[in-house]
Coordinates of N, CA, C and O in Angstrom, one line a residue:
X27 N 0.8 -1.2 0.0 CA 0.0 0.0 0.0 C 0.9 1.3 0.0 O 0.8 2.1 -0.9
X28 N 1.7 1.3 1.0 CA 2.8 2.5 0.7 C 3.2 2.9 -0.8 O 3.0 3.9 -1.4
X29 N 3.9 1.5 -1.3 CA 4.2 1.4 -2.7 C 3.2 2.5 -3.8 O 3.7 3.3 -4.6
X30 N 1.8 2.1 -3.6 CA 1.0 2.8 -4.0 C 1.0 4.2 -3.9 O 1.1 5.0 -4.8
X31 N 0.6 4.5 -2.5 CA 0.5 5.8 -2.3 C 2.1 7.1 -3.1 O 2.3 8.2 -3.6
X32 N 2.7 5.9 -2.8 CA 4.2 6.7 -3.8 C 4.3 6.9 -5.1 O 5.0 7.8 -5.7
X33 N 3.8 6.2 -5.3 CA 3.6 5.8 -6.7 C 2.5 7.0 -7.1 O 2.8 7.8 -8.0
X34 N 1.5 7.1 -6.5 CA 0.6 8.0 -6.5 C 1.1 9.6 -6.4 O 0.6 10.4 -7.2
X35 N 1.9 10.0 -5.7 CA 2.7 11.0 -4.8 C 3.0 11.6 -6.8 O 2.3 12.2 -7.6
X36 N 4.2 11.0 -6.9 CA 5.1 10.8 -8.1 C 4.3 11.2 -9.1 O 4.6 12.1 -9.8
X37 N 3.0 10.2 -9.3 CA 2.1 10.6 -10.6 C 1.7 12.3 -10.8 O 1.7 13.0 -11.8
X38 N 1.4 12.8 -8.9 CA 0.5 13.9 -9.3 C 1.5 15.1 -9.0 O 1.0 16.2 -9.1
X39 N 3.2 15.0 -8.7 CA 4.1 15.7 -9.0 C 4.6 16.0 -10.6 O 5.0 17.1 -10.9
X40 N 4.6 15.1 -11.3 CA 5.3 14.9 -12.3 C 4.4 15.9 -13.3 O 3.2 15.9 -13.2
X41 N 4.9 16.7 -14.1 CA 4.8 17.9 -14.8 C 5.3 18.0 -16.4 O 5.3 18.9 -17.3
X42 N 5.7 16.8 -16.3 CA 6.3 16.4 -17.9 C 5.5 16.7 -18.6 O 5.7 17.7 -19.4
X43 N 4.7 16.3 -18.6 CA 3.1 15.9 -19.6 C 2.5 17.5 -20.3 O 2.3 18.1 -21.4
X44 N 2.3 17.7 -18.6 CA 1.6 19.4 -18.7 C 2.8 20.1 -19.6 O 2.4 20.9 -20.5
X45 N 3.6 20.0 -19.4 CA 4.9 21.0 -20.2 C 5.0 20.5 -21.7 O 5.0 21.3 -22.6
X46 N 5.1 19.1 -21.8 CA 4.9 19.1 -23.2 C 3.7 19.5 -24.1 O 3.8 19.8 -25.3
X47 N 2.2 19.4 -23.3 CA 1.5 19.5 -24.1 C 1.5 21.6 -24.2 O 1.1 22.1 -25.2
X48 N 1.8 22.2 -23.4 CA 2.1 23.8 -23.3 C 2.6 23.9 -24.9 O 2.0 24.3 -25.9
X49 N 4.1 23.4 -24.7 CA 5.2 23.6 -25.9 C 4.6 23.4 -27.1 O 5.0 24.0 -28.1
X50 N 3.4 22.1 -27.0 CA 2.7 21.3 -28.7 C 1.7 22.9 -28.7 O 1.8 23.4 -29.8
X51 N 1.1 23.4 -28.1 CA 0.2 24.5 -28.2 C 0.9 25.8 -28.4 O 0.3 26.4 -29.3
X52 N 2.1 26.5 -28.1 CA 3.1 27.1 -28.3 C 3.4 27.3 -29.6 O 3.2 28.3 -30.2
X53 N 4.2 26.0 -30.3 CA 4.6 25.9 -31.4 C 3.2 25.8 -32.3 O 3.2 26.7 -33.2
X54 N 2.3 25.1 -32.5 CA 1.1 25.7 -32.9 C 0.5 27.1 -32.9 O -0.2 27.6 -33.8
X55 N 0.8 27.5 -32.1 CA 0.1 29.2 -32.3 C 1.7 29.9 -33.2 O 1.3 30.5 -34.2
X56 N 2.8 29.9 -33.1 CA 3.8 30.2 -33.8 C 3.6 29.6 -35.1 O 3.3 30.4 -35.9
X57 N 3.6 28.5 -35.6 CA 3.1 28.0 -37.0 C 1.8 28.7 -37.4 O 1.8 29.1 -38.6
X58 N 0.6 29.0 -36.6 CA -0.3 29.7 -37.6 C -0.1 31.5 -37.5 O -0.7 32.4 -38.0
X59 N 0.7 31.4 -36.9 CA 0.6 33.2 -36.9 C 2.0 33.4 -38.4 O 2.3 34.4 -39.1
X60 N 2.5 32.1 -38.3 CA 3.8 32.7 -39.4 C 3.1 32.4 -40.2 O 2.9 33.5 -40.7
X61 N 2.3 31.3 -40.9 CA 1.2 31.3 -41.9 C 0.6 32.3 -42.3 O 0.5 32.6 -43.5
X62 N -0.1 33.1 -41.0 CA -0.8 34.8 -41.6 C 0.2 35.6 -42.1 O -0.1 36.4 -42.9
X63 N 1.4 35.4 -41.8 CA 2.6 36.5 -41.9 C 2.8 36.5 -43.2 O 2.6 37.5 -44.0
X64 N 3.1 35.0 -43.7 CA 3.8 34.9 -44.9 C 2.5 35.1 -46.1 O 2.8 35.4 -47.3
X65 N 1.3 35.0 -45.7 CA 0.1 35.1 -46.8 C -0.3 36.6 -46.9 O -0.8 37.1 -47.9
X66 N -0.1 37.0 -45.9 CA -0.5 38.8 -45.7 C 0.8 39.3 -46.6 O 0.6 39.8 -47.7
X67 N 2.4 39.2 -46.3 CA 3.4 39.8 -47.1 C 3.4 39.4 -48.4 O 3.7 40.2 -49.4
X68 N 3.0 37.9 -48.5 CA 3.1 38.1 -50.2 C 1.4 38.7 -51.3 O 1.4 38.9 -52.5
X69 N 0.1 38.9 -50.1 CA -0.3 39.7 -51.3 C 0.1 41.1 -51.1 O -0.1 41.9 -52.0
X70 N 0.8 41.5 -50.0 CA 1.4 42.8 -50.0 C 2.0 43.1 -51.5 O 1.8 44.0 -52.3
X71 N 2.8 42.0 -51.4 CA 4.6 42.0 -52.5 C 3.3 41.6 -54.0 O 3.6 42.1 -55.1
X72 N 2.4 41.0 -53.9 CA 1.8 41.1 -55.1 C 1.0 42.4 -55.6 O 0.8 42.8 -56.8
X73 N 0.5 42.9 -54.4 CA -0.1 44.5 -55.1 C 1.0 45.4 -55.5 O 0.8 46.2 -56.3
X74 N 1.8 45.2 -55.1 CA 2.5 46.0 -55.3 C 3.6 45.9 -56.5 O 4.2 46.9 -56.9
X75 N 3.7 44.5 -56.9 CA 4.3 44.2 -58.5 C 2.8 44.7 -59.3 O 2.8 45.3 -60.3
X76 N 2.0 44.4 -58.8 CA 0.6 44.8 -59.8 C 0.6 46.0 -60.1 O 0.1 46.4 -61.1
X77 N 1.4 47.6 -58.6 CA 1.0 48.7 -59.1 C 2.3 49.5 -60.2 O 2.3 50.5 -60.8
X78 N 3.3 48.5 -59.9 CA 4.6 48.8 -60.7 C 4.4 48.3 -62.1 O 5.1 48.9 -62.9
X79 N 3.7 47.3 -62.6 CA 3.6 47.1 -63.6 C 2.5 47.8 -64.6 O 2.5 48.0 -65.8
X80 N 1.7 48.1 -63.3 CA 0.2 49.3 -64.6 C 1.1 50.7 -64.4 O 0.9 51.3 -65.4
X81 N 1.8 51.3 -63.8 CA 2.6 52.5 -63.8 C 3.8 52.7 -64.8 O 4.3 53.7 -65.2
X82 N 4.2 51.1 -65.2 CA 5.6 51.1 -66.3 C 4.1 50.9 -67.1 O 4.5 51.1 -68.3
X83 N 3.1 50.7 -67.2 CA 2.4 50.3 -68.4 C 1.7 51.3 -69.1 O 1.4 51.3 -70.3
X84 N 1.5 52.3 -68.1 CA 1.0 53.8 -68.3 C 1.9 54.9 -68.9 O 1.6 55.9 -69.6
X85 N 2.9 54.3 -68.6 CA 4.7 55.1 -69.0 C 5.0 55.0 -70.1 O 5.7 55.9 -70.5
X86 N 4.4 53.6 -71.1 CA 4.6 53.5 -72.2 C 5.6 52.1 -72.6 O 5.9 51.5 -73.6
X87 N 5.8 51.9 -71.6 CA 6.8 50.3 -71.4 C 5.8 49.3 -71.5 O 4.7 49.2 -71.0
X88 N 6.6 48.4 -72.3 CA 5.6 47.1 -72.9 C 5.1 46.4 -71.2 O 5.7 46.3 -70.1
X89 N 3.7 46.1 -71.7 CA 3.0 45.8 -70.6 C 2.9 44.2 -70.6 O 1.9 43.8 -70.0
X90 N 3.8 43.2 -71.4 CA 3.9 42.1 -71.3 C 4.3 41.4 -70.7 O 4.1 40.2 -70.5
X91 N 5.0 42.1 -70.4 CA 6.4 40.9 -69.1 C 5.7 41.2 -67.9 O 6.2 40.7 -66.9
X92 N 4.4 42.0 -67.5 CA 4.2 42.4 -66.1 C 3.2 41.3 -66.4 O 3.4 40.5 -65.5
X93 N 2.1 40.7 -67.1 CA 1.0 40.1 -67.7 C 1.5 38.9 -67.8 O 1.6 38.7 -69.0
X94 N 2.1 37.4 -66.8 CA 2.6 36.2 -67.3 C 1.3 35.1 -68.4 O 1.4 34.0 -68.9
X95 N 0.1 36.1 -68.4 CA -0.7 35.3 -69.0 C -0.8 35.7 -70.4 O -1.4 35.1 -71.3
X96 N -0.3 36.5 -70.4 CA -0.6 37.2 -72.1 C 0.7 38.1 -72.4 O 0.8 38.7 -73.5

């Protein structure tokens, strides 16, 4: 019975568990906030080849190379 109660003692000290599952929730909120980062900067970086290319397009510079579809 001792055996037990120690054994018990030990179970409800031990903190491993709780800490790993913190760190799996941690790196989860870090993975999706870099996900917003990286999807917000690149339509950033895409409006903004979009307003460089209607401005060289306005200018009189061939408006092909900005247009990969045509």
């Amino acid at each position: 019975m001792k055996k037990l109660m120690t054994m018990t003692r030990q179970f409800r000290d031990d903190e491993n568990g709780a800490a790993m599952v913190e760190y799996s929730i941690l790196i989860g909120i870090i993975a999706a906030a870099s996900i917003v980062a990286i999807i917000a900067i690149g339509g950033w970086v895409g409006s903004q080849f979009t307003g460089l290319c209607t401005k060289l397009g306005t200018n009189g510079a061939a408006n092909s190379s900005c247009n990969p579809a045509g």
